PDB file of C-alpha atoms in Angstrom:
ATOM      1  CA  MET A   1       0.000   0.000   0.000  1.00 64.00           C
ATOM      2  CA  PRO A   2       1.555   3.326  -1.021  1.00 79.00           C
ATOM      3  CA  VAL A   3       2.396   5.810   1.694  1.00 86.00           C
ATOM      4  CA  THR A   4       0.945   9.306   1.443  1.00 90.00           C
ATOM      5  CA  LEU A   5       3.783  11.778   1.795  1.00 92.00           C
ATOM      6  CA  PRO A   6       3.442  15.154   3.476  1.00 92.00           C
ATOM      7  CA  PRO A   7       4.243  18.149   1.225  1.00 93.00           C
ATOM      8  CA  SER A   8       7.661  18.496   2.868  1.00 91.00           C
ATOM      9  CA  VAL A   9       8.806  15.077   1.552  1.00 94.00           C
ATOM     10  CA  HIS A  10       9.498  14.194  -2.058  1.00 93.00           C
ATOM     11  CA  VAL A  11      11.063  11.190  -3.770  1.00 92.00           C
ATOM     12  CA  GLU A  12      14.074  11.160  -6.082  1.00 92.00           C
ATOM     13  CA  GLN A  13      15.924   8.300  -7.788  1.00 90.00           C
ATOM     14  CA  GLY A  14      18.136   6.496  -5.302  1.00 87.00           C
ATOM     15  CA  VAL A  15      20.407   3.469  -5.602  1.00 85.00           C
ATOM     16  CA  GLY A  16      19.170   1.077  -8.299  1.00 83.00           C
ATOM     17  CA  ASP A  17      15.381   0.846  -7.997  1.00 84.00           C
ATOM     18  CA  ALA A  18      15.398   2.209  -4.448  1.00 90.00           C
ATOM     19  CA  GLU A  19      14.107   5.649  -3.572  1.00 92.00           C
ATOM     20  CA  LEU A  20      15.842   8.654  -2.087  1.00 93.00           C
ATOM     21  CA  LEU A  21      13.572  10.541   0.312  1.00 94.00           C
ATOM     22  CA  VAL A  22      14.229  14.271   0.495  1.00 95.00           C
ATOM     23  CA  VAL A  23      12.769  15.908   3.592  1.00 92.00           C
ATOM     24  CA  GLU A  24      12.660  19.706   3.425  1.00 90.00           C
ATOM     25  CA  THR A  25      11.557  21.708   6.455  1.00 87.00           C
ATOM     26  CA  PRO A  26      12.063  25.383   7.285  1.00 85.00           C
ATOM     27  CA  SER A  27      14.906  24.288   9.603  1.00 85.00           C
ATOM     28  CA  GLY A  28      16.843  22.050   7.214  1.00 87.00           C
ATOM     29  CA  THR A  29      16.951  19.312   4.591  1.00 91.00           C
ATOM     30  CA  ALA A  30      17.557  15.593   5.159  1.00 91.00           C
ATOM     31  CA  ARG A  31      18.271  12.977   2.469  1.00 93.00           C
ATOM     32  CA  ILE A  32      17.449   9.348   3.326  1.00 92.00           C
ATOM     33  CA  HIS A  33      18.057   6.421   0.948  1.00 92.00           C
ATOM     34  CA  THR A  34      15.631   3.508   1.292  1.00 92.00           C
ATOM     35  CA  TYR A  35      18.668   1.484   0.158  1.00 92.00           C
ATOM     36  CA  GLY A  36      20.187   0.608   3.514  1.00 90.00           C
ATOM     37  CA  ALA A  37      17.829   3.008   5.364  1.00 90.00           C
ATOM     38  CA  HIS A  38      20.792   5.330   5.115  1.00 89.00           C
ATOM     39  CA  LEU A  39      20.716   8.967   6.221  1.00 91.00           C
ATOM     40  CA  VAL A  40      23.292  10.510   3.892  1.00 91.00           C
ATOM     41  CA  SER A  41      22.780  14.223   4.432  1.00 92.00           C
ATOM     42  CA  TRP A  42      21.366  16.760   6.842  1.00 90.00           C
ATOM     43  CA  VAL A  43      21.848  20.425   6.056  1.00 93.00           C
ATOM     44  CA  PRO A  44      20.522  22.995   8.517  1.00 89.00           C
ATOM     45  CA  THR A  45      18.982  25.972   6.714  1.00 88.00           C
ATOM     46  CA  GLY A  46      21.729  28.443   5.901  1.00 92.00           C
ATOM     47  CA  GLY A  47      24.421  25.972   6.915  1.00 93.00           C
ATOM     48  CA  ALA A  48      26.603  23.254   5.459  1.00 95.00           C
ATOM     49  CA  ASP A  49      26.021  19.502   5.481  1.00 93.00           C
ATOM     50  CA  VAL A  50      26.843  18.120   8.925  1.00 92.00           C
ATOM     51  CA  LEU A  51      27.321  14.541   7.665  1.00 92.00           C
ATOM     52  CA  TRP A  52      30.308  13.264   5.749  1.00 91.00           C
ATOM     53  CA  ALA A  53      29.763  11.166   2.626  1.00 87.00           C
ATOM     54  CA  SER A  54      32.638   9.579   0.756  1.00 88.00           C
ATOM     55  CA  PRO A  55      33.159  10.782  -2.798  1.00 86.00           C
ATOM     56  CA  ARG A  56      34.190   7.165  -3.486  1.00 86.00           C
ATOM     57  CA  SER A  57      30.728   5.758  -2.692  1.00 83.00           C
ATOM     58  CA  ALA A  58      29.545   3.830  -5.720  1.00 80.00           C
ATOM     59  CA  TYR A  59      25.793   4.244  -5.023  1.00 84.00           C
ATOM     60  CA  THR A  60      25.161   0.952  -6.823  1.00 84.00           C
ATOM     61  CA  PRO A  61      23.173  -2.112  -5.724  1.00 86.00           C
ATOM     62  CA  GLY A  62      25.308  -4.554  -3.747  1.00 82.00           C
ATOM     63  CA  ALA A  63      27.722  -1.885  -2.520  1.00 85.00           C
ATOM     64  CA  ALA A  64      27.279  -0.153   0.813  1.00 86.00           C
ATOM     65  CA  ILE A  65      27.006   3.629   0.909  1.00 89.00           C
ATOM     66  CA  ARG A  66      30.053   5.103   2.612  1.00 88.00           C
ATOM     67  CA  GLY A  67      29.492   7.926   5.096  1.00 87.00           C
ATOM     68  CA  GLY A  68      26.384   9.463   6.560  1.00 87.00           C
ATOM     69  CA  VAL A  69      24.632   7.392   9.227  1.00 87.00           C
ATOM     70  CA  PRO A  70      24.769   3.703   8.237  1.00 84.00           C
ATOM     71  CA  LEU A  71      22.735   0.900   9.781  1.00 82.00           C
ATOM     72  CA  CYS A  72      24.722  -2.207  10.699  1.00 83.00           C
ATOM     73  CA  PHE A  73      22.517  -5.275  11.225  1.00 83.00           C
ATOM     74  CA  PRO A  74      22.489  -8.103  12.172  1.00 82.00           C
ATOM     75  CA  TRP A  75      26.217  -7.984  12.942  1.00 77.00           C
ATOM     76  CA  PHE A  76      28.994  -5.414  13.052  1.00 85.00           C
ATOM     77  CA  GLY A  77      32.276  -6.084  11.273  1.00 85.00           C
ATOM     78  CA  PRO A  78      32.895  -9.297   9.349  1.00 86.00           C
ATOM     79  CA  HIS A  79      30.433 -12.184   9.646  1.00 80.00           C
ATOM     80  CA  PRO A  80      31.802 -14.778  12.109  1.00 79.00           C
ATOM     81  CA  SER A  81      31.965 -17.431   9.365  1.00 81.00           C
ATOM     82  CA  GLY A  82      33.317 -15.018   6.757  1.00 79.00           C
ATOM     83  CA  THR A  83      30.350 -15.768   4.453  1.00 78.00           C
ATOM     84  CA  GLY A  84      28.234 -12.648   4.944  1.00 75.00           C
ATOM     85  CA  PRO A  85      28.790  -9.034   3.986  1.00 80.00           C
ATOM     86  CA  ALA A  86      30.692  -6.751   6.351  1.00 83.00           C
ATOM     87  CA  HIS A  87      28.369  -5.109   8.891  1.00 85.00           C
ATOM     88  CA  GLY A  88      25.368  -7.246   7.892  1.00 82.00           C
ATOM     89  CA  PHE A  89      22.836  -7.185   5.095  1.00 82.00           C
ATOM     90  CA  ALA A  90      20.639  -4.305   6.305  1.00 86.00           C
ATOM     91  CA  ARG A  91      22.859  -1.664   4.722  1.00 87.00           C
ATOM     92  CA  THR A  92      22.639  -3.215   1.249  1.00 87.00           C
ATOM     93  CA  SER A  93      18.926  -4.097   1.345  1.00 89.00           C
ATOM     94  CA  VAL A  94      16.050  -1.934   0.156  1.00 91.00           C
ATOM     95  CA  TRP A  95      13.875  -0.917   3.097  1.00 90.00           C
ATOM     96  CA  ARG A  96      10.158  -0.184   2.750  1.00 90.00           C
ATOM     97  CA  LEU A  97       8.727   3.212   3.576  1.00 92.00           C
ATOM     98  CA  VAL A  98       6.139   2.661   6.325  1.00 90.00           C
ATOM     99  CA  GLU A  99       5.257   6.216   7.260  1.00 90.00           C
ATOM    100  CA  ALA A 100       6.177   9.853   6.741  1.00 92.00           C
ATOM    101  CA  THR A 101       4.367  12.329   8.967  1.00 89.00           C
ATOM    102  CA  ASP A 102       4.574  15.966   9.924  1.00 87.00           C
ATOM    103  CA  LEU A 103       5.572  16.626  13.522  1.00 84.00           C
ATOM    104  CA  PRO A 104       3.831  19.342  15.521  1.00 80.00           C
ATOM    105  CA  ASP A 105       5.610  22.465  16.686  1.00 79.00           C
ATOM    106  CA  ASP A 106       5.710  21.627  20.406  1.00 81.00           C
ATOM    107  CA  ASP A 107       8.158  21.161  23.284  1.00 81.00           C
ATOM    108  CA  ALA A 108       9.277  17.780  21.923  1.00 75.00           C
ATOM    109  CA  HIS A 109       9.756  19.131  18.375  1.00 73.00           C
ATOM    110  CA  PRO A 110      10.526  22.866  18.499  1.00 72.00           C
ATOM    111  CA  GLY A 111       9.736  24.278  15.054  1.00 74.00           C
ATOM    112  CA  GLY A 112       8.000  21.056  13.993  1.00 76.00           C
ATOM    113  CA  GLY A 113       9.509  18.709  11.453  1.00 84.00           C
ATOM    114  CA  VAL A 114       8.950  15.373   9.725  1.00 87.00           C
ATOM    115  CA  ALA A 115       9.316  11.777  10.952  1.00 86.00           C
ATOM    116  CA  VAL A 116      10.114   8.996   8.477  1.00 90.00           C
ATOM    117  CA  THR A 117       9.839   5.284   9.365  1.00 89.00           C
ATOM    118  CA  LEU A 118      11.340   2.466   7.269  1.00 89.00           C
ATOM    119  CA  ALA A 119      11.017  -1.316   7.769  1.00 89.00           C
ATOM    120  CA  LEU A 120      12.976  -4.408   6.727  1.00 88.00           C
ATOM    121  CA  THR A 121      11.751  -8.018   7.034  1.00 82.00           C
ATOM    122  CA  GLU A 122      13.314 -11.258   5.823  1.00 77.00           C
ATOM    123  CA  GLN A 123      11.076 -11.038   2.718  1.00 78.00           C
ATOM    124  CA  ASP A 124      12.860  -7.803   1.774  1.00 77.00           C
ATOM    125  CA  VAL A 125      16.342  -9.337   1.913  1.00 76.00           C
ATOM    126  CA  ASP A 126      18.164 -11.300  -0.792  1.00 77.00           C
ATOM    127  CA  PRO A 127      17.627 -15.008   0.093  1.00 77.00           C
ATOM    128  CA  ALA A 128      21.352 -15.648  -0.312  1.00 75.00           C
ATOM    129  CA  LEU A 129      21.972 -13.206   2.516  1.00 71.00           C
ATOM    130  CA  THR A 130      19.269 -14.475   4.852  1.00 70.00           C
ATOM    131  CA  SER A 131      20.935 -17.901   4.762  1.00 73.00           C
ATOM    132  CA  VAL A 132      23.770 -16.441   6.877  1.00 72.00           C
ATOM    133  CA  TRP A 133      21.199 -15.104   9.388  1.00 70.00           C
ATOM    134  CA  PRO A 134      18.477 -17.807   9.621  1.00 68.00           C
ATOM    135  CA  HIS A 135      16.319 -15.922  12.110  1.00 69.00           C
ATOM    136  CA  ARG A 136      12.943 -14.301  11.553  1.00 70.00           C
ATOM    137  CA  SER A 137      13.199 -10.595  12.130  1.00 70.00           C
ATOM    138  CA  ARG A 138      11.604  -7.282  11.447  1.00 70.00           C
ATOM    139  CA  ARG A 139      13.587  -4.106  11.883  1.00 75.00           C
ATOM    140  CA  GLU A 140      12.220  -0.602  11.882  1.00 70.00           C
ATOM    141  CA  CYS A 141      14.200   2.566  11.903  1.00 75.00           C
ATOM    142  CA  GLY A 142      13.471   6.159  11.321  1.00 69.00           C
ATOM    143  CA  ALA A 143      14.693   9.676  11.240  1.00 67.00           C
ATOM    144  CA  SER A 144      13.122  12.943  12.183  1.00 68.00           C
ATOM    145  CA  SER A 145      14.220  16.215  10.735  1.00 69.00           C
ATOM    146  CA  GLY A 146      13.389  19.714  11.839  1.00 69.00           C
ATOM    147  CA  GLY A 147      15.512  21.994  13.995  1.00 68.00           C
ATOM    148  CA  SER A 148      17.763  18.949  14.533  1.00 71.00           C
ATOM    149  CA  CYS A 149      18.023  15.514  12.968  1.00 74.00           C
ATOM    150  CA  HIS A 150      17.551  12.284  14.942  1.00 72.00           C
ATOM    151  CA  CYS A 151      17.883   8.625  13.965  1.00 73.00           C
ATOM    152  CA  ARG A 152      16.000   5.963  15.895  1.00 71.00           C
ATOM    153  CA  SER A 153      15.752   2.199  15.943  1.00 69.00           C
ATOM    154  CA  PRO A 154      13.134   0.809  18.341  1.00 56.00           C
TER     155      PRO A 154
END
């Protein structure tokens, strides 16, 4: 079921068939790839990008994005058996957009903002990669952008 996006969020071409979510608020702009659920940029209005991204990132399917805020799951570093990708399969899988909502201007979110939630289940992962992690799982993560930018993983 398609997610209705608030006016402050638009979609651009991301890695392969994955989407790049661009969140623009009066306080700043965030760029989140659904490929790897990867926050690659947050620029406060009138400022410079506060996240580093490698100019050597290939931005191609199968290769992890270098820089920004990566998600490492279900392991960090090399797989214990040496058969899985470094830092797990979450960062080279396409996550599904679950929700994008405006945040109110209140004490918890001064100036308001936008919250984005992405999800990854074993059905979303290449079967060759789930063989090195034979456990049922569902991961959700998100980012909120406004006067500051926050990443969360419940």
